[in-house]
Amino acid sequence: MEDTILTSEKPSNPSPLDPPSRFICHVCQKQFSQYTCPRCNSRYCSLQCYKSHSERCTESFMRENVMEEMKLMQSDEQTKRKMLDILKRFHSEEQEGMDDSMDDDDEDHEDDSVLSEETVQKVLSGGPINYDDLSAEEKKRFQRAVASGELSKLIEAWDPWWLKSSARTISLSKEGTRLIHPLAKEEALSSRQDDGAGDQPSEIPPGPDAPLPPVRKLISREPSPFLAVHLVDIIYSYCFTLRLYNGDWQSDAIGSATVVLNVSSVLGQAGQPETILEALSYCLERTCSPEYRNMGGLQFGLGLVEDVLHILSLGGPALICLLCDLQRMVQAGEEELKAEKKRKSKTEIKSKLKLAEKKVYFIMCWVHEQPGEAWSSLAAIVRAEKSSALDCRAGKNPQIAELKTESKGKVLIEEL
């Protein structure tokens, strides 16, 4: 017995003796409907038909999802202070601009103010401000300021820890653990007040808490001869993620860990690059991909290669601290993922993070066993292969060919 085809929206009473009724899609009128809009109960057959059946339904659905996500984001005191500082600076710069051209048109400037006087006073007094507290006009102006990048200019640029002078004096124990000097609370407090450099150690990610075991205890066979190549891939993905999140990966551990998986061939794709050129080429491909192109494209990628070179020049202790920080990032992403009830492809991401955590720990143990001169040699290879990576991609990207023309005369390998 064939299925009944219905074009009416009126539901029929099901019967165990009758076959299930099938409805024609109300949008294209060509396919059988498989889904029902939760808002207007209109039947549709595909995502394309859903998007075109009613803008009111789709826009309100997306808006509610965004607002629900914003409500779930619990901001701590530090985050609130950062946002208040940004808003205060924004108001100050806006006020200065208004004062400079007040003679031109007072009323126009008054209308162009992003925040009302009441909201500004609330911000300046240190009171909490939520998105829902803004008026409809303020919300529109705030969204325009975010979209244009006007607010992002007010965020202070993050100074990477590996570029600080304290990164050159990192000391770890023979077992690879951080050196701890216990102090009484009163003594620690007084030393911080007396010495401005008392906060300096906190700039560097702490090393491991437990001794690092020998590699031979982790695997029964000889480690891969390409681990140095894999290390370059991992360092690049770490620097990419920290610069993307302005050094604050803790604000979104899942997002940060996911970026690492997306950029790193070794951690995200189970890749096994055998040359530095292969590793750098993949990382630069990901950096120039549409997903991350707004970060700065190739110029940003070349800056990250310089970050890799600088970190290698710091030696083994800095590398161990970096890998330990990356391990904490991945672990935090795993913990947040467990706490979340709804997330697409949760199982796949969870398994990738678990595998990535193990790889990072193994590389950390391997780094601990390498002699200090190994890193200067690796840095020399990376510097040489940087230009080769540009050669490899020059044919695919005209931007690279242009950069190579500008950088002629710099470090190049003429013959191998």
CSV table of C-alpha atoms in Angstrom, one decimal:
chain,number,residue,atom,x,y,z
A,1,MET,CA,0.0,0.0,0.0
A,2,GLU,CA,1.4,3.4,-1.0
A,3,ASP,CA,2.0,6.2,1.4
A,4,THR,CA,-0.7,9.0,1.4
A,5,ILE,CA,0.5,12.3,0.1
A,6,LEU,CA,-1.1,15.4,1.7
A,7,THR,CA,-0.7,19.0,0.8
A,8,SER,CA,-3.0,20.3,3.6
A,9,GLU,CA,-1.5,21.6,6.8
A,10,LYS,CA,-4.3,20.0,8.9
A,11,PRO,CA,-2.9,17.0,10.7
A,12,SER,CA,-4.7,13.7,10.2
A,13,ASN,CA,-5.5,11.3,13.0
A,14,PRO,CA,-3.0,8.4,12.8
A,15,SER,CA,-4.2,4.9,12.8
A,16,PRO,CA,-2.1,1.7,13.2
A,17,LEU,CA,-3.8,0.2,10.1
A,18,ASP,CA,-3.0,3.2,7.9
A,19,PRO,CA,0.5,4.0,6.5
A,20,PRO,CA,2.1,7.3,7.7
A,21,SER,CA,1.0,10.4,5.8
A,22,ARG,CA,3.6,12.4,3.9
A,23,PHE,CA,3.4,16.1,3.3
A,24,ILE,CA,4.8,18.1,0.4
A,25,CYS,CA,7.3,20.8,1.3
A,26,HIS,CA,5.4,24.1,1.6
A,27,VAL,CA,8.4,26.1,0.2
A,28,CYS,CA,9.6,24.4,-3.0
A,29,GLN,CA,6.4,22.2,-3.5
A,30,LYS,CA,8.7,19.6,-5.1
A,31,GLN,CA,10.0,17.3,-2.3
A,32,PHE,CA,8.4,15.5,0.6
A,33,SER,CA,8.7,17.5,3.9
A,34,GLN,CA,10.9,16.0,6.6
A,35,TYR,CA,10.9,18.8,9.1
A,36,THR,CA,8.6,21.3,10.8
A,37,CYS,CA,9.5,24.8,11.8
A,38,PRO,CA,9.1,25.1,15.6
A,39,ARG,CA,7.7,28.6,15.3
A,40,CYS,CA,5.2,28.6,12.5
A,41,ASN,CA,4.7,24.8,12.0
A,42,SER,CA,5.4,25.2,8.3
A,43,ARG,CA,6.7,22.0,6.8
A,44,TYR,CA,10.0,22.0,4.8
A,45,CYS,CA,12.4,19.5,3.2
A,46,SER,CA,15.9,21.0,3.5
A,47,LEU,CA,18.0,23.7,5.2
A,48,GLN,CA,17.7,25.9,2.1
A,49,CYS,CA,13.9,25.8,2.2
A,50,TYR,CA,14.0,26.6,5.9
A,51,LYS,CA,16.1,29.7,5.4
A,52,SER,CA,13.8,31.0,2.7
A,53,HIS,CA,10.4,30.1,4.2
A,54,SER,CA,10.3,33.1,6.6
A,55,GLU,CA,12.9,35.6,7.5
A,56,ARG,CA,11.0,36.4,10.7
A,57,CYS,CA,11.4,32.8,11.9
A,58,THR,CA,15.1,32.4,11.0
A,59,GLU,CA,16.2,35.8,12.3
A,60,SER,CA,14.4,35.4,15.6
A,61,PHE,CA,15.8,31.9,16.0
A,62,MET,CA,19.4,33.1,15.5
A,63,ARG,CA,18.8,36.1,17.8
A,64,GLU,CA,17.5,33.9,20.6
A,65,ASN,CA,20.4,31.5,20.2
A,66,VAL,CA,22.9,34.3,20.5
A,67,MET,CA,21.2,35.8,23.5
A,68,GLU,CA,21.0,32.5,25.2
A,69,GLU,CA,24.7,31.9,24.6
A,70,MET,CA,25.5,35.3,26.1
A,71,LYS,CA,23.4,34.6,29.2
A,72,LEU,CA,25.4,31.4,29.7
A,73,MET,CA,28.7,33.3,29.7
A,74,GLN,CA,29.4,34.0,33.4
A,75,SER,CA,31.9,36.8,33.6
A,76,ASP,CA,34.2,37.0,36.6
A,77,GLU,CA,35.4,40.1,38.3
A,78,GLN,CA,38.6,40.4,36.2
A,79,THR,CA,36.6,40.2,33.0
A,80,LYS,CA,34.2,42.9,34.3
A,81,ARG,CA,37.1,45.2,35.1
A,82,LYS,CA,38.6,44.7,31.7
A,83,MET,CA,35.3,45.6,30.0
A,84,LEU,CA,34.8,48.6,32.3
A,85,ASP,CA,38.3,49.9,31.4
A,86,ILE,CA,37.5,49.5,27.7
A,87,LEU,CA,34.3,51.4,28.0
A,88,LYS,CA,35.9,54.2,30.0
A,89,ARG,CA,38.7,54.6,27.5
A,90,PHE,CA,36.1,54.6,24.7
A,91,HIS,CA,34.1,57.3,26.4
A,92,SER,CA,37.2,59.4,27.1
A,93,GLU,CA,38.3,59.3,23.5
A,94,GLU,CA,34.8,60.0,22.2
A,95,GLN,CA,34.5,62.9,24.6
A,96,GLU,CA,37.8,64.3,23.4
A,97,GLY,CA,36.7,64.1,19.8
A,98,MET,CA,33.5,65.8,20.6
A,99,ASP,CA,35.3,68.7,22.4
A,100,ASP,CA,37.7,69.2,19.5
A,101,SER,CA,34.9,69.7,17.0
A,102,MET,CA,32.1,71.0,19.3
A,103,ASP,CA,32.0,74.3,17.4
A,104,ASP,CA,31.0,72.5,14.1
A,105,ASP,CA,27.8,70.9,15.2
A,106,ASP,CA,26.9,70.3,18.8
A,107,GLU,CA,23.6,68.5,18.2
A,108,ASP,CA,25.0,66.1,15.6
A,109,HIS,CA,27.8,65.0,18.0
A,110,GLU,CA,25.3,64.5,20.8
A,111,ASP,CA,23.2,62.2,18.5
A,112,ASP,CA,26.3,60.3,17.5
A,113,SER,CA,27.2,59.3,21.1
A,114,VAL,CA,27.3,55.6,21.4
A,115,LEU,CA,26.2,55.5,25.0
A,116,SER,CA,23.7,57.6,26.8
A,117,GLU,CA,24.8,59.9,29.6
A,118,GLU,CA,23.0,57.7,32.1
A,119,THR,CA,24.8,54.6,30.9
A,120,VAL,CA,28.2,56.4,30.8
A,121,GLN,CA,27.7,57.5,34.4
A,122,LYS,CA,26.9,54.0,35.4
A,123,VAL,CA,30.1,52.8,33.7
A,124,LEU,CA,32.3,55.5,35.3
A,125,SER,CA,30.9,54.7,38.7
A,126,GLY,CA,32.0,51.1,38.4
A,127,GLY,CA,28.5,49.7,38.3
A,128,PRO,CA,27.7,46.5,36.3
A,129,ILE,CA,26.4,47.0,32.7
A,130,ASN,CA,24.7,44.2,30.8
A,131,TYR,CA,23.7,44.2,27.1
A,132,ASP,CA,20.1,44.1,28.2
A,133,ASP,CA,20.6,47.4,30.0
A,134,LEU,CA,21.2,49.3,26.8
A,135,SER,CA,18.4,51.0,24.9
A,136,ALA,CA,17.5,49.8,21.4
A,137,GLU,CA,19.4,52.7,19.9
A,138,GLU,CA,22.4,52.0,22.1
A,139,LYS,CA,22.4,48.4,21.1
A,140,LYS,CA,22.5,49.3,17.4
A,141,ARG,CA,25.3,51.7,17.9
A,142,PHE,CA,27.2,49.2,20.0
A,143,GLN,CA,26.9,46.6,17.4
A,144,ARG,CA,28.1,49.0,14.7
A,145,ALA,CA,31.1,49.9,16.8
A,146,VAL,CA,31.9,46.2,17.2
A,147,ALA,CA,31.5,45.4,13.5
A,148,SER,CA,33.6,48.4,12.4
A,149,GLY,CA,36.4,47.4,14.7
A,150,GLU,CA,36.1,50.7,16.6
A,151,LEU,CA,36.0,48.9,20.0
A,152,SER,CA,38.8,46.5,19.2
A,153,LYS,CA,41.2,49.5,18.8
A,154,LEU,CA,40.7,50.2,22.5
A,155,ILE,CA,41.8,46.8,23.6
A,156,GLU,CA,45.4,46.9,24.8
A,157,ALA,CA,47.7,44.8,22.7
A,158,TRP,CA,49.0,41.7,24.5
A,159,ASP,CA,52.7,41.4,25.1
A,160,PRO,CA,53.6,37.7,24.7
A,161,TRP,CA,55.4,36.2,27.6
A,162,TRP,CA,58.2,34.8,25.4
A,163,LEU,CA,59.2,38.3,24.4
A,164,LYS,CA,59.7,39.4,28.0
A,165,SER,CA,63.1,39.6,29.5
A,166,SER,CA,62.1,37.2,32.3
A,167,ALA,CA,61.6,34.5,29.7
A,168,ARG,CA,65.4,34.3,29.3
A,169,THR,CA,66.0,33.4,32.9
A,170,ILE,CA,63.5,30.5,33.3
A,171,SER,CA,64.9,27.8,35.6
A,172,LEU,CA,63.6,24.3,36.1
A,173,SER,CA,64.8,21.4,38.2
A,174,LYS,CA,66.7,18.4,36.8
A,175,GLU,CA,63.4,16.5,36.7
A,176,GLY,CA,61.8,19.3,34.6
A,177,THR,CA,59.6,20.7,37.4
A,178,ARG,CA,59.4,24.3,38.4
A,179,LEU,CA,61.6,25.5,41.2
A,180,ILE,CA,59.5,26.5,44.2
A,181,HIS,CA,60.7,28.8,47.0
A,182,PRO,CA,58.2,28.6,49.9
A,183,LEU,CA,57.5,31.9,51.6
A,184,ALA,CA,55.3,32.9,54.5
A,185,LYS,CA,52.3,34.9,53.4
A,186,GLU,CA,53.5,38.0,55.2
A,187,GLU,CA,57.0,37.8,53.6
A,188,ALA,CA,55.6,37.2,50.2
A,189,LEU,CA,53.2,40.1,50.5
A,190,SER,CA,55.9,42.5,51.7
A,191,SER,CA,58.3,41.4,48.9
A,192,ARG,CA,55.7,42.2,46.3
A,193,GLN,CA,55.1,45.6,47.7
A,194,ASP,CA,58.7,46.5,48.1
A,195,ASP,CA,59.8,45.1,44.7
A,196,GLY,CA,57.9,46.0,41.6
A,197,ALA,CA,59.4,42.9,39.9
A,198,GLY,CA,57.7,40.6,42.4
A,199,ASP,CA,55.0,39.9,39.9
A,200,GLN,CA,57.5,39.0,37.2
A,201,PRO,CA,57.4,35.2,37.6
A,202,SER,CA,53.7,35.1,37.0
A,203,GLU,CA,54.3,36.4,33.5
A,204,ILE,CA,55.8,33.0,32.5
A,205,PRO,CA,53.5,29.9,32.4
A,206,PRO,CA,54.5,27.6,35.3
A,207,GLY,CA,56.3,24.4,34.5
A,208,PRO,CA,55.2,20.9,35.4
A,209,ASP,CA,54.3,20.1,39.0
A,210,ALA,CA,55.4,16.4,38.7
A,211,PRO,CA,58.8,15.1,37.5
A,212,LEU,CA,58.9,14.3,33.8
A,213,PRO,CA,59.5,10.6,33.1
A,214,PRO,CA,62.1,9.4,30.6
A,215,VAL,CA,60.8,8.8,27.1
A,216,ARG,CA,61.8,5.1,27.3
A,217,LYS,CA,59.2,4.6,30.0
A,218,LEU,CA,56.4,6.0,27.8
A,219,ILE,CA,57.1,3.9,24.7
A,220,SER,CA,58.8,0.6,24.1
A,221,ARG,CA,60.3,1.6,20.8
A,222,GLU,CA,62.6,4.4,19.6
A,223,PRO,CA,60.9,7.8,19.4
A,224,SER,CA,60.3,9.2,15.9
A,225,PRO,CA,63.2,11.0,14.3
A,226,PHE,CA,60.8,13.7,13.2
A,227,LEU,CA,59.8,14.9,16.7
A,228,ALA,CA,61.7,18.2,16.2
A,229,VAL,CA,59.6,18.8,13.1
A,230,HIS,CA,56.4,18.1,15.1
A,231,LEU,CA,57.6,20.4,17.8
A,232,VAL,CA,57.8,23.3,15.4
A,233,ASP,CA,54.2,22.6,14.3
A,234,ILE,CA,53.0,22.6,17.9
A,235,ILE,CA,54.8,25.8,18.9
A,236,TYR,CA,53.3,27.6,15.9
A,237,SER,CA,49.8,26.5,16.7
A,238,TYR,CA,50.3,27.6,20.4
A,239,CYS,CA,51.5,31.1,19.4
A,240,PHE,CA,48.7,31.4,16.8
A,241,THR,CA,46.1,30.6,19.5
A,242,LEU,CA,47.5,32.9,22.2
A,243,ARG,CA,47.8,35.9,19.8
A,244,LEU,CA,44.3,35.2,18.5
A,245,TYR,CA,42.9,35.3,22.1
A,246,ASN,CA,45.2,38.2,23.1
A,247,GLY,CA,46.9,35.9,25.6
A,248,ASP,CA,43.7,35.0,27.5
A,249,TRP,CA,42.9,31.5,26.4
A,250,GLN,CA,41.2,30.9,29.8
A,251,SER,CA,38.3,33.0,28.7
A,252,ASP,CA,37.3,30.3,26.2
A,253,ALA,CA,39.2,27.0,26.8
A,254,ILE,CA,37.1,25.0,24.3
A,255,GLY,CA,37.5,27.6,21.6
A,256,SER,CA,41.2,28.0,22.2
A,257,ALA,CA,41.8,24.2,22.2
A,258,THR,CA,39.8,23.9,19.0
A,259,VAL,CA,41.9,26.6,17.3
A,260,VAL,CA,45.0,24.6,18.2
A,261,LEU,CA,43.5,21.5,16.6
A,262,ASN,CA,42.6,23.5,13.5
A,263,VAL,CA,46.0,25.0,13.0
A,264,SER,CA,48.2,22.1,14.0
A,265,SER,CA,48.6,19.2,11.6
A,266,VAL,CA,50.2,17.0,14.3
A,267,LEU,CA,47.6,17.6,17.1
A,268,GLY,CA,44.5,18.1,15.0
A,269,GLN,CA,44.9,15.9,11.9
A,270,ALA,CA,47.2,13.2,13.3
A,271,GLY,CA,49.7,14.4,10.7
A,272,GLN,CA,53.3,13.2,10.6
A,273,PRO,CA,55.3,15.9,8.8
A,274,GLU,CA,58.8,14.8,8.0
A,275,THR,CA,60.4,18.2,7.1
A,276,ILE,CA,60.3,21.7,8.6
A,277,LEU,CA,59.2,22.9,5.2
A,278,GLU,CA,56.2,20.6,5.3
A,279,ALA,CA,55.2,21.7,8.8
A,280,LEU,CA,55.6,25.4,8.0
A,281,SER,CA,53.7,25.1,4.7
A,282,TYR,CA,50.7,23.5,6.4
A,283,CYS,CA,50.7,26.1,9.2
A,284,LEU,CA,50.8,29.0,6.7
A,285,GLU,CA,48.1,27.4,4.6
A,286,ARG,CA,45.8,27.3,7.7
A,287,THR,CA,46.7,30.9,8.6
A,288,CYS,CA,45.8,32.1,5.1
A,289,SER,CA,42.6,30.1,4.9
A,290,PRO,CA,39.3,31.9,4.8
A,291,GLU,CA,38.6,30.9,8.4
A,292,TYR,CA,41.5,32.9,9.8
A,293,ARG,CA,42.3,35.3,7.0
A,294,ASN,CA,41.0,38.3,9.0
A,295,MET,CA,43.9,37.7,11.4
A,296,GLY,CA,46.4,39.2,8.9
A,297,GLY,CA,47.0,36.4,6.4
A,298,LEU,CA,50.6,35.7,5.4
A,299,GLN,CA,52.1,38.7,7.2
A,300,PHE,CA,50.6,37.3,10.4
A,301,GLY,CA,51.9,33.8,9.7
A,302,LEU,CA,55.4,35.1,9.0
A,303,GLY,CA,55.3,36.9,12.3
A,304,LEU,CA,54.3,33.6,14.0
A,305,VAL,CA,57.4,31.9,12.4
A,306,GLU,CA,59.5,34.6,14.1
A,307,ASP,CA,57.7,33.8,17.4
A,308,VAL,CA,58.8,30.1,16.9
A,309,LEU,CA,62.4,31.2,16.2
A,310,HIS,CA,62.4,33.4,19.3
A,311,ILE,CA,61.0,30.6,21.6
A,312,LEU,CA,63.6,28.2,20.3
A,313,SER,CA,66.3,30.7,21.1
A,314,LEU,CA,65.1,30.7,24.8
A,315,GLY,CA,66.0,27.0,25.2
A,316,GLY,CA,64.6,23.9,26.8
A,317,PRO,CA,63.1,25.4,30.0
A,318,ALA,CA,60.9,27.9,28.0
A,319,LEU,CA,59.8,25.1,25.6
A,320,ILE,CA,58.7,23.0,28.6
A,321,CYS,CA,56.8,25.9,30.1
A,322,LEU,CA,55.1,26.5,26.7
A,323,LEU,CA,54.1,22.8,26.3
A,324,CYS,CA,52.9,22.7,29.9
A,325,ASP,CA,50.7,25.7,29.3
A,326,LEU,CA,49.4,24.1,26.1
A,327,GLN,CA,48.6,20.9,28.0
A,328,ARG,CA,46.6,22.9,30.6
A,329,MET,CA,44.7,24.6,27.8
A,330,VAL,CA,43.7,21.3,26.3
A,331,GLN,CA,42.8,19.8,29.7
A,332,ALA,CA,40.7,22.9,30.4
A,333,GLY,CA,38.9,22.5,27.1
A,334,GLU,CA,38.2,18.8,28.0
A,335,GLU,CA,36.8,19.8,31.4
A,336,GLU,CA,34.5,22.5,29.9
A,337,LEU,CA,33.4,20.1,27.2
A,338,LYS,CA,32.3,17.6,29.9
A,339,ALA,CA,30.3,20.3,31.7
A,340,GLU,CA,28.4,21.2,28.5
A,341,LYS,CA,25.3,19.2,27.8
A,342,LYS,CA,24.8,20.2,24.2
A,343,ARG,CA,27.5,20.5,21.6
A,344,LYS,CA,27.7,19.1,18.1
A,345,SER,CA,30.4,16.5,17.4
A,346,LYS,CA,31.2,16.4,21.1
A,347,THR,CA,32.6,12.9,21.0
A,348,GLU,CA,34.9,13.6,18.1
A,349,ILE,CA,36.3,16.8,19.7
A,350,LYS,CA,36.7,15.1,23.0
A,351,SER,CA,38.7,12.2,21.5
A,352,LYS,CA,40.9,14.6,19.6
A,353,LEU,CA,41.6,16.7,22.7
A,354,LYS,CA,42.5,13.5,24.7
A,355,LEU,CA,44.9,12.4,22.0
A,356,ALA,CA,46.4,15.9,21.7
A,357,GLU,CA,47.0,16.0,25.4
A,358,LYS,CA,49.0,12.8,25.3
A,359,LYS,CA,51.0,14.0,22.3
A,360,VAL,CA,51.9,17.3,24.0
A,361,TYR,CA,53.0,15.5,27.2
A,362,PHE,CA,55.1,13.1,25.2
A,363,ILE,CA,56.8,15.9,23.3
A,364,MET,CA,57.4,17.7,26.6
A,365,CYS,CA,59.2,14.6,28.0
A,366,TRP,CA,61.2,14.4,24.8
A,367,VAL,CA,62.2,18.1,25.0
A,368,HIS,CA,63.4,17.6,28.5
A,369,GLU,CA,65.9,15.0,27.4
A,370,GLN,CA,67.4,17.0,24.5
A,371,PRO,CA,70.8,18.9,24.9
A,372,GLY,CA,70.7,22.7,24.9
A,373,GLU,CA,72.5,23.1,21.6
A,374,ALA,CA,69.7,21.2,19.8
A,375,TRP,CA,67.4,24.2,19.8
A,376,SER,CA,69.9,26.6,18.2
A,377,SER,CA,70.4,24.1,15.4
A,378,LEU,CA,66.6,23.6,15.0
A,379,ALA,CA,66.2,27.4,14.9
A,380,ALA,CA,68.7,27.7,12.1
A,381,ILE,CA,66.8,25.1,10.0
A,382,VAL,CA,63.5,26.9,10.6
A,383,ARG,CA,65.0,30.2,9.6
A,384,ALA,CA,66.3,28.7,6.4
A,385,GLU,CA,63.1,26.8,5.6
A,386,LYS,CA,61.0,29.9,6.1
A,387,SER,CA,62.0,31.2,2.7
A,388,SER,CA,61.6,27.8,1.2
A,389,ALA,CA,58.0,27.7,2.5
A,390,LEU,CA,57.4,31.0,0.7
A,391,ASP,CA,58.8,29.5,-2.5
A,392,CYS,CA,56.5,26.5,-2.1
A,393,ARG,CA,53.4,28.7,-1.8
A,394,ALA,CA,54.4,31.6,-4.1
A,395,GLY,CA,52.8,29.9,-7.1
A,396,LYS,CA,49.5,29.5,-5.2
A,397,ASN,CA,49.2,33.0,-3.7
A,398,PRO,CA,50.2,36.2,-5.5
A,399,GLN,CA,50.5,37.9,-2.1
A,400,ILE,CA,53.5,35.6,-1.4
A,401,ALA,CA,55.1,36.3,-4.7
A,402,GLU,CA,54.9,40.0,-4.0
A,403,LEU,CA,56.3,39.6,-0.5
A,404,LYS,CA,59.2,37.5,-1.9
A,405,THR,CA,60.0,40.3,-4.4
A,406,GLU,CA,60.1,42.8,-1.5
A,407,SER,CA,62.3,40.6,0.7
A,408,LYS,CA,64.9,39.8,-2.0
A,409,GLY,CA,68.4,39.9,-0.5
A,410,LYS,CA,67.3,38.5,2.8
A,411,VAL,CA,68.3,35.0,4.2
A,412,LEU,CA,67.8,32.5,1.4
A,413,ILE,CA,69.2,29.0,0.7
A,414,GLU,CA,70.7,29.1,-2.8
A,415,GLU,CA,71.7,25.5,-3.1
A,416,LEU,CA,71.4,22.3,-1.0
